[in-house]
PDB file of C-alpha atoms in Angstrom:
ATOM      1  CA  MET A 523      82.700 -34.323 -53.121  1.00  0.00           C
ATOM      2  CA  GLU A 524      85.660 -36.550 -53.746  1.00  0.00           C
ATOM      3  CA  THR A 525      85.006 -39.725 -55.481  1.00  0.00           C
ATOM      4  CA  PHE A 526      86.940 -43.448 -55.311  1.00  0.00           C
ATOM      5  CA  GLU A 527      85.941 -45.901 -58.566  1.00  0.00           C
ATOM      6  CA  GLU A 528      85.791 -49.595 -57.460  1.00  0.00           C
ATOM      7  CA  VAL A 529      86.363 -51.507 -61.261  1.00  0.00           C
ATOM      8  CA  GLN A 530      83.983 -55.358 -60.658  1.00  0.00           C
ATOM      9  CA  THR A 531      82.474 -57.943 -63.618  1.00  0.00           C
ATOM     10  CA  TRP A 532      79.310 -56.433 -63.224  1.00  0.00           C
ATOM     11  CA  GLY A 533      80.893 -52.691 -63.844  1.00  0.00           C
ATOM     12  CA  ALA A 534      81.785 -49.534 -61.814  1.00  0.00           C
ATOM     13  CA  THR A 535      80.692 -48.552 -58.530  1.00  0.00           C
ATOM     14  CA  HIS A 536      81.568 -44.579 -57.533  1.00  0.00           C
ATOM     15  CA  TYR A 537      81.546 -44.190 -53.320  1.00  0.00           C
ATOM     16  CA  HIS A 538      81.773 -40.454 -52.112  1.00  0.00           C
ATOM     17  CA  ILE A 539      84.573 -40.116 -49.673  1.00  0.00           C
ATOM     18  CA  GLU A 540      83.634 -37.850 -46.665  1.00  0.00           C
ATOM     19  CA  LYS A 541      86.362 -34.815 -46.851  1.00  0.00           C
ATOM     20  CA  GLY A 542      89.473 -35.446 -44.952  1.00  0.00           C
ATOM     21  CA  SER A 543      89.047 -38.978 -44.536  1.00  0.00           C
ATOM     22  CA  HIS A 544      91.269 -40.965 -47.427  1.00  0.00           C
ATOM     23  CA  ILE A 545      94.412 -42.491 -46.928  1.00  0.00           C
ATOM     24  CA  CYS A 546      95.791 -43.937 -50.237  1.00  0.00           C
ATOM     25  CA  ILE A 547      99.352 -45.712 -49.127  1.00  0.00           C
ATOM     26  CA  LYS A 548     100.728 -47.514 -51.364  1.00  0.00           C
ATOM     27  CA  THR A 549     102.000 -50.604 -49.375  1.00  0.00           C
ATOM     28  CA  ALA A 550     105.499 -53.013 -50.107  1.00  0.00           C
ATOM     29  CA  LYS A 551     102.670 -55.629 -51.143  1.00  0.00           C
ATOM     30  CA  ALA A 552      99.683 -53.412 -52.331  1.00  0.00           C
ATOM     31  CA  GLN A 553      97.363 -50.070 -53.042  1.00  0.00           C
ATOM     32  CA  ILE A 554      95.652 -49.318 -49.970  1.00  0.00           C
ATOM     33  CA  ASN A 555      92.558 -47.023 -50.123  1.00  0.00           C
ATOM     34  CA  LEU A 556      90.832 -46.094 -46.641  1.00  0.00           C
ATOM     35  CA  PHE A 557      88.010 -43.537 -46.197  1.00  0.00           C
ATOM     36  CA  THR A 558      84.980 -42.820 -45.235  1.00  0.00           C
ATOM     37  CA  ASN A 559      82.028 -43.056 -46.962  1.00  0.00           C
ATOM     38  CA  PRO A 560      78.378 -41.551 -46.347  1.00  0.00           C
ATOM     39  CA  TYR A 561      77.028 -44.908 -46.047  1.00  0.00           C
ATOM     40  CA  PHE A 562      78.956 -47.271 -45.349  1.00  0.00           C
ATOM     41  CA  GLY A 563      81.025 -44.972 -43.733  1.00  0.00           C
ATOM     42  CA  ARG A 564      84.874 -46.624 -43.130  1.00  0.00           C
ATOM     43  CA  MET A 565      85.076 -48.672 -46.288  1.00  0.00           C
ATOM     44  CA  LEU A 566      89.084 -50.886 -47.218  1.00  0.00           C
ATOM     45  CA  PHE A 567      90.219 -51.084 -50.766  1.00  0.00           C
ATOM     46  CA  ILE A 568      93.480 -53.615 -51.341  1.00  0.00           C
ATOM     47  CA  ASP A 569      94.355 -53.281 -54.361  1.00  0.00           C
ATOM     48  CA  GLY A 570      90.587 -51.111 -55.901  1.00  0.00           C
ATOM     49  CA  VAL A 571      88.475 -53.129 -54.363  1.00  0.00           C
ATOM     50  CA  LEU A 572      86.529 -52.871 -51.504  1.00  0.00           C
ATOM     51  CA  GLN A 573      86.651 -56.035 -48.239  1.00  0.00           C
ATOM     52  CA  SER A 574      85.356 -54.105 -45.403  1.00  0.00           C
ATOM     53  CA  SER A 575      83.001 -51.283 -44.799  1.00  0.00           C
ATOM     54  CA  GLU A 576      81.265 -49.904 -41.180  1.00  0.00           C
ATOM     55  CA  LYS A 577      78.109 -51.092 -41.996  1.00  0.00           C
ATOM     56  CA  ASP A 578      78.055 -54.462 -42.900  1.00  0.00           C
ATOM     57  CA  GLU A 579      81.091 -56.190 -42.450  1.00  0.00           C
ATOM     58  CA  LYS A 580      79.918 -57.560 -39.283  1.00  0.00           C
ATOM     59  CA  LEU A 581      77.901 -60.101 -40.636  1.00  0.00           C
ATOM     60  CA  TYR A 582      80.774 -61.021 -43.481  1.00  0.00           C
ATOM     61  CA  HIS A 583      83.613 -61.688 -40.310  1.00  0.00           C
ATOM     62  CA  LYS A 584      81.037 -62.991 -37.605  1.00  0.00           C
ATOM     63  CA  THR A 585      79.204 -65.619 -40.378  1.00  0.00           C
ATOM     64  CA  LEU A 586      83.586 -66.849 -41.093  1.00  0.00           C
ATOM     65  CA  VAL A 587      83.987 -66.615 -37.692  1.00  0.00           C
ATOM     66  CA  GLU A 588      80.805 -68.849 -36.780  1.00  0.00           C
ATOM     67  CA  TYR A 589      81.451 -71.598 -39.360  1.00  0.00           C
ATOM     68  CA  CYS A 590      84.076 -72.710 -38.003  1.00  0.00           C
ATOM     69  CA  LYS A 591      83.307 -71.643 -34.428  1.00  0.00           C
ATOM     70  CA  PRO A 592      87.144 -71.555 -32.938  1.00  0.00           C
ATOM     71  CA  THR A 593      88.484 -73.226 -30.659  1.00  0.00           C
ATOM     72  CA  GLY A 594      91.501 -73.655 -28.797  1.00  0.00           C
ATOM     73  CA  ASN A 595      94.389 -72.775 -30.751  1.00  0.00           C
ATOM     74  CA  VAL A 596      93.709 -71.034 -33.650  1.00  0.00           C
ATOM     75  CA  LEU A 597      95.429 -69.550 -37.139  1.00  0.00           C
ATOM     76  CA  ILE A 598      93.949 -66.951 -38.785  1.00  0.00           C
ATOM     77  CA  ALA A 599      95.686 -66.488 -42.440  1.00  0.00           C
ATOM     78  CA  GLY A 600      95.607 -62.565 -43.446  1.00  0.00           C
ATOM     79  CA  GLY A 601      92.561 -60.965 -41.651  1.00  0.00           C
ATOM     80  CA  ALA A 602      95.106 -57.499 -42.069  1.00  0.00           C
ATOM     81  CA  GLU A 603      91.345 -54.748 -41.167  1.00  0.00           C
ATOM     82  CA  GLY A 604      91.705 -57.186 -37.423  1.00  0.00           C
ATOM     83  CA  ALA A 605      88.276 -58.092 -37.239  1.00  0.00           C
ATOM     84  CA  THR A 606      88.254 -61.817 -37.823  1.00  0.00           C
ATOM     85  CA  ALA A 607      90.249 -61.986 -35.027  1.00  0.00           C
ATOM     86  CA  ARG A 608      87.170 -59.543 -33.264  1.00  0.00           C
ATOM     87  CA  GLU A 609      84.727 -62.331 -33.661  1.00  0.00           C
ATOM     88  CA  VAL A 610      87.571 -65.218 -32.905  1.00  0.00           C
ATOM     89  CA  LEU A 611      89.135 -63.951 -29.554  1.00  0.00           C
ATOM     90  CA  GLU A 612      85.079 -63.260 -28.763  1.00  0.00           C
ATOM     91  CA  GLY A 613      83.766 -66.251 -29.081  1.00  0.00           C
ATOM     92  CA  GLY A 614      85.736 -67.794 -26.321  1.00  0.00           C
ATOM     93  CA  LYS A 615      87.133 -71.209 -25.878  1.00  0.00           C
ATOM     94  CA  ILE A 616      90.121 -70.025 -26.941  1.00  0.00           C
ATOM     95  CA  SER A 617      93.938 -70.783 -25.800  1.00  0.00           C
ATOM     96  CA  LYS A 618      95.514 -68.662 -28.950  1.00  0.00           C
ATOM     97  CA  VAL A 619      95.388 -67.522 -31.313  1.00  0.00           C
ATOM     98  CA  ALA A 620      98.314 -66.616 -34.704  1.00  0.00           C
ATOM     99  CA  MET A 621      97.043 -63.681 -37.482  1.00  0.00           C
ATOM    100  CA  VAL A 622      99.643 -64.606 -40.347  1.00  0.00           C
ATOM    101  CA  ASP A 623      99.055 -61.876 -42.414  1.00  0.00           C
ATOM    102  CA  TRP A 624     102.233 -60.654 -44.700  1.00  0.00           C
ATOM    103  CA  ASP A 625     101.690 -56.846 -45.496  1.00  0.00           C
ATOM    104  CA  LYS A 626     103.061 -55.275 -41.478  1.00  0.00           C
ATOM    105  CA  GLU A 627     102.176 -51.613 -43.819  1.00  0.00           C
ATOM    106  CA  LEU A 628      98.246 -52.368 -43.689  1.00  0.00           C
ATOM    107  CA  VAL A 629      98.174 -54.098 -40.581  1.00  0.00           C
ATOM    108  CA  ASP A 630      99.978 -51.292 -38.639  1.00  0.00           C
ATOM    109  CA  LEU A 631      97.647 -49.206 -40.334  1.00  0.00           C
ATOM    110  CA  MET A 632      94.498 -51.030 -39.470  1.00  0.00           C
ATOM    111  CA  ARG A 633      95.401 -50.906 -35.969  1.00  0.00           C
ATOM    112  CA  LYS A 634      94.664 -47.110 -35.676  1.00  0.00           C
ATOM    113  CA  GLU A 635      90.859 -48.127 -37.019  1.00  0.00           C
ATOM    114  CA  ILE A 636      87.500 -49.491 -36.147  1.00  0.00           C
ATOM    115  CA  PHE A 637      87.421 -52.616 -37.611  1.00  0.00           C
ATOM    116  CA  CYS A 638      89.790 -54.031 -35.020  1.00  0.00           C
ATOM    117  CA  LYS A 639      87.634 -52.940 -31.918  1.00  0.00           C
ATOM    118  CA  GLY A 640      90.485 -53.591 -29.829  1.00  0.00           C
ATOM    119  CA  ALA A 641      91.428 -56.853 -30.500  1.00  0.00           C
ATOM    120  CA  PHE A 642      95.384 -56.238 -31.597  1.00  0.00           C
ATOM    121  CA  ASP A 643      95.734 -55.820 -27.677  1.00  0.00           C
ATOM    122  CA  ASN A 644      94.760 -58.752 -27.019  1.00  0.00           C
ATOM    123  CA  PRO A 645      97.163 -60.892 -25.280  1.00  0.00           C
ATOM    124  CA  PHE A 646      95.892 -63.890 -26.635  1.00  0.00           C
ATOM    125  CA  LEU A 647      96.531 -62.589 -30.087  1.00  0.00           C
ATOM    126  CA  GLU A 648     100.042 -62.450 -31.873  1.00  0.00           C
ATOM    127  CA  VAL A 649     100.198 -61.216 -34.709  1.00  0.00           C
ATOM    128  CA  ILE A 650     103.030 -62.599 -37.157  1.00  0.00           C
ATOM    129  CA  ASN A 651     103.354 -60.291 -40.610  1.00  0.00           C
ATOM    130  CA  GLU A 652     104.657 -63.810 -42.876  1.00  0.00           C
ATOM    131  CA  ASP A 653     103.437 -64.855 -46.260  1.00  0.00           C
ATOM    132  CA  ILE A 654     100.985 -68.161 -45.179  1.00  0.00           C
ATOM    133  CA  MET A 655     102.696 -70.680 -47.154  1.00  0.00           C
ATOM    134  CA  LYS A 656     105.878 -70.291 -46.452  1.00  0.00           C
ATOM    135  CA  TYR A 657     104.881 -69.905 -42.188  1.00  0.00           C
ATOM    136  CA  LEU A 658     102.972 -73.383 -43.150  1.00  0.00           C
ATOM    137  CA  SER A 659     105.716 -74.415 -44.330  1.00  0.00           C
ATOM    138  CA  GLY A 660     108.353 -74.556 -41.651  1.00  0.00           C
ATOM    139  CA  SER A 661     106.382 -73.780 -38.286  1.00  0.00           C
ATOM    140  CA  CYS A 662     106.288 -77.118 -37.095  1.00  0.00           C
ATOM    141  CA  GLU A 663     102.379 -76.012 -35.557  1.00  0.00           C
ATOM    142  CA  PHE A 664      99.193 -78.183 -34.923  1.00  0.00           C
ATOM    143  CA  TYR A 665      95.473 -76.037 -35.334  1.00  0.00           C
ATOM    144  CA  ASP A 666      91.785 -76.741 -33.579  1.00  0.00           C
ATOM    145  CA  SER A 667      91.247 -74.329 -35.824  1.00  0.00           C
ATOM    146  CA  ILE A 668      91.816 -72.400 -39.176  1.00  0.00           C
ATOM    147  CA  ILE A 669      90.088 -69.638 -40.535  1.00  0.00           C
ATOM    148  CA  ILE A 670      91.074 -68.868 -44.132  1.00  0.00           C
ATOM    149  CA  ASP A 671      90.946 -65.133 -45.073  1.00  0.00           C
ATOM    150  CA  LEU A 672      92.877 -63.463 -47.910  1.00  0.00           C
ATOM    151  CA  LEU A 673      91.083 -62.122 -50.974  1.00  0.00           C
ATOM    152  CA  ASP A 674      89.124 -63.734 -53.229  1.00  0.00           C
ATOM    153  CA  PRO A 675      89.763 -65.760 -56.473  1.00  0.00           C
ATOM    154  CA  ASN A 676      89.343 -64.480 -59.628  1.00  0.00           C
ATOM    155  CA  THR A 677      92.661 -66.039 -61.534  1.00  0.00           C
ATOM    156  CA  GLU A 678      93.419 -69.477 -62.006  1.00  0.00           C
ATOM    157  CA  ASP A 679      96.926 -68.157 -60.804  1.00  0.00           C
ATOM    158  CA  GLU A 680      95.237 -67.595 -57.787  1.00  0.00           C
ATOM    159  CA  ILE A 681      92.941 -70.687 -57.146  1.00  0.00           C
ATOM    160  CA  LYS A 682      95.766 -72.214 -58.085  1.00  0.00           C
ATOM    161  CA  TRP A 683      97.795 -70.979 -55.281  1.00  0.00           C
ATOM    162  CA  LEU A 684      94.684 -70.148 -52.733  1.00  0.00           C
ATOM    163  CA  SER A 685      94.342 -74.399 -53.607  1.00  0.00           C
ATOM    164  CA  ALA A 686      97.365 -74.931 -52.255  1.00  0.00           C
ATOM    165  CA  VAL A 687      97.129 -73.215 -49.295  1.00  0.00           C
ATOM    166  CA  CYS A 688      94.288 -74.529 -48.340  1.00  0.00           C
ATOM    167  CA  VAL A 689      95.761 -78.374 -49.347  1.00  0.00           C
ATOM    168  CA  LEU A 690      99.382 -77.891 -46.636  1.00  0.00           C
ATOM    169  CA  ALA A 691      97.551 -75.753 -43.998  1.00  0.00           C
ATOM    170  CA  VAL A 692      95.194 -79.085 -43.283  1.00  0.00           C
ATOM    171  CA  THR A 693      98.337 -81.050 -42.333  1.00  0.00           C
ATOM    172  CA  ARG A 694      98.567 -78.599 -40.493  1.00  0.00           C
ATOM    173  CA  LEU A 695      95.337 -79.050 -38.828  1.00  0.00           C
ATOM    174  CA  HIS A 696      94.821 -81.841 -35.831  1.00  0.00           C
ATOM    175  CA  ARG A 697      92.192 -85.048 -36.206  1.00  0.00           C
ATOM    176  CA  GLY A 698      88.595 -83.402 -35.801  1.00  0.00           C
ATOM    177  CA  GLY A 699      89.514 -80.368 -36.950  1.00  0.00           C
ATOM    178  CA  THR A 700      88.020 -77.140 -38.651  1.00  0.00           C
ATOM    179  CA  LEU A 701      89.021 -75.389 -40.873  1.00  0.00           C
ATOM    180  CA  VAL A 702      85.757 -72.124 -42.867  1.00  0.00           C
ATOM    181  CA  LEU A 703      88.121 -70.348 -46.154  1.00  0.00           C
ATOM    182  CA  ASN A 704      86.834 -67.201 -47.820  1.00  0.00           C
ATOM    183  CA  ALA A 705      85.920 -68.225 -51.420  1.00  0.00           C
ATOM    184  CA  GLY A 706      84.870 -64.716 -53.206  1.00  0.00           C
ATOM    185  CA  GLY A 707      81.836 -64.357 -54.852  1.00  0.00           C
ATOM    186  CA  ASN A 708      81.748 -66.769 -57.821  1.00  0.00           C
ATOM    187  CA  TYR A 709      79.961 -69.661 -57.570  1.00  0.00           C
ATOM    188  CA  ASP A 710      82.584 -71.269 -60.573  1.00  0.00           C
ATOM    189  CA  ILE A 711      86.137 -70.990 -58.601  1.00  0.00           C
ATOM    190  CA  MET A 712      83.654 -72.588 -54.829  1.00  0.00           C
ATOM    191  CA  VAL A 713      82.937 -75.103 -57.354  1.00  0.00           C
ATOM    192  CA  ARG A 714      86.023 -75.515 -58.439  1.00  0.00           C
ATOM    193  CA  LEU A 715      88.067 -74.751 -55.138  1.00  0.00           C
ATOM    194  CA  VAL A 716      85.108 -77.699 -53.707  1.00  0.00           C
ATOM    195  CA  HIS A 717      86.070 -80.240 -55.917  1.00  0.00           C
ATOM    196  CA  VAL A 718      90.463 -79.628 -55.524  1.00  0.00           C
ATOM    197  CA  LEU A 719      90.785 -79.847 -51.861  1.00  0.00           C
ATOM    198  CA  GLU A 720      88.786 -83.415 -51.254  1.00  0.00           C
ATOM    199  CA  GLU A 721      90.881 -84.436 -53.948  1.00  0.00           C
ATOM    200  CA  LYS A 722      93.971 -83.410 -52.673  1.00  0.00           C
ATOM    201  CA  ALA A 723      93.406 -82.921 -48.753  1.00  0.00           C
ATOM    202  CA  LEU A 724      90.480 -85.817 -48.597  1.00  0.00           C
ATOM    203  CA  CYS A 725      88.179 -84.478 -46.047  1.00  0.00           C
ATOM    204  CA  ARG A 726      84.895 -84.344 -46.742  1.00  0.00           C
ATOM    205  CA  THR A 727      83.817 -80.294 -48.368  1.00  0.00           C
ATOM    206  CA  GLU A 728      80.624 -77.672 -47.224  1.00  0.00           C
ATOM    207  CA  TYR A 729      80.073 -75.188 -48.267  1.00  0.00           C
ATOM    208  CA  LYS A 730      78.113 -71.065 -47.449  1.00  0.00           C
ATOM    209  CA  VAL A 731      75.917 -68.834 -49.230  1.00  0.00           C
ATOM    210  CA  ILE A 732      75.562 -65.623 -47.270  1.00  0.00           C
ATOM    211  CA  PHE A 733      74.865 -61.693 -49.280  1.00  0.00           C
ATOM    212  CA  ILE A 734      77.169 -59.115 -48.238  1.00  0.00           C
ATOM    213  CA  PRO A 735      75.315 -55.854 -49.328  1.00  0.00           C
ATOM    214  CA  SER A 736      78.770 -53.802 -49.588  1.00  0.00           C
ATOM    215  CA  PHE A 737      80.118 -56.988 -52.309  1.00  0.00           C
ATOM    216  CA  LYS A 738      76.844 -56.504 -53.958  1.00  0.00           C
ATOM    217  CA  GLU A 739      77.090 -60.205 -54.591  1.00  0.00           C
ATOM    218  CA  LEU A 740      76.396 -64.182 -52.982  1.00  0.00           C
ATOM    219  CA  TRP A 741      79.222 -64.890 -51.314  1.00  0.00           C
ATOM    220  CA  TYR A 742      80.525 -67.914 -50.593  1.00  0.00           C
ATOM    221  CA  LEU A 743      82.991 -69.869 -47.413  1.00  0.00           C
ATOM    222  CA  ILE A 744      84.333 -73.603 -48.368  1.00  0.00           C
ATOM    223  CA  ARG A 745      84.344 -75.396 -44.455  1.00  0.00           C
ATOM    224  CA  ILE A 746      86.529 -78.109 -44.352  1.00  0.00           C
ATOM    225  CA  CYS A 747      86.228 -80.287 -41.027  1.00  0.00           C
ATOM    226  CA  LYS A 748      89.837 -83.603 -40.720  1.00  0.00           C
ATOM    227  CA  LEU A 749      88.320 -86.640 -39.935  1.00  0.00           C
TER     228      LEU A 749
END
């Protein structure tokens, strides 16, 4: 049976791939592997790192969205598989949702996959294929809720970039609005992000810890409330 290897800080994990289920493409932005595993079901990897598995993705995406409690005008940064948008749209009290993801090829691929459950066909959702920093810098739109569902940061450059995205995003929040950030699985990095956001965005922050079985570690979400 074909296998796929994911390498993380704790070592390598090998996943069995059901015959004929493997899609492997290189978009303009990343290397994509998408396949069906006998235990986890459909699995999405970006640049070799697991992003979602059919078996437990709802635990992550539902918690991410519920922590934000989105209302009104909502912005999603990232979220290519459509699962974050799915959860936002299922929640009600939404006037419109803008999903900004820079990888059009990946988003188009995920439109046909199980994760979105029709979210891309919802008339309340607008998909914008653009870099989130460029979008936020050029947009005059304000939001009641913002969800940052981008790749989890690991390097110093990634931490700085993600911090800059969040600080800029806060300027696009209405007073009383909420921003929730996927901060990844590293506690020390999460704490650093909290410190940067409190210092530069001048907002109250808190965080939530969840365990995602397919990620094999605790996962951190940061919430910012704009006063």
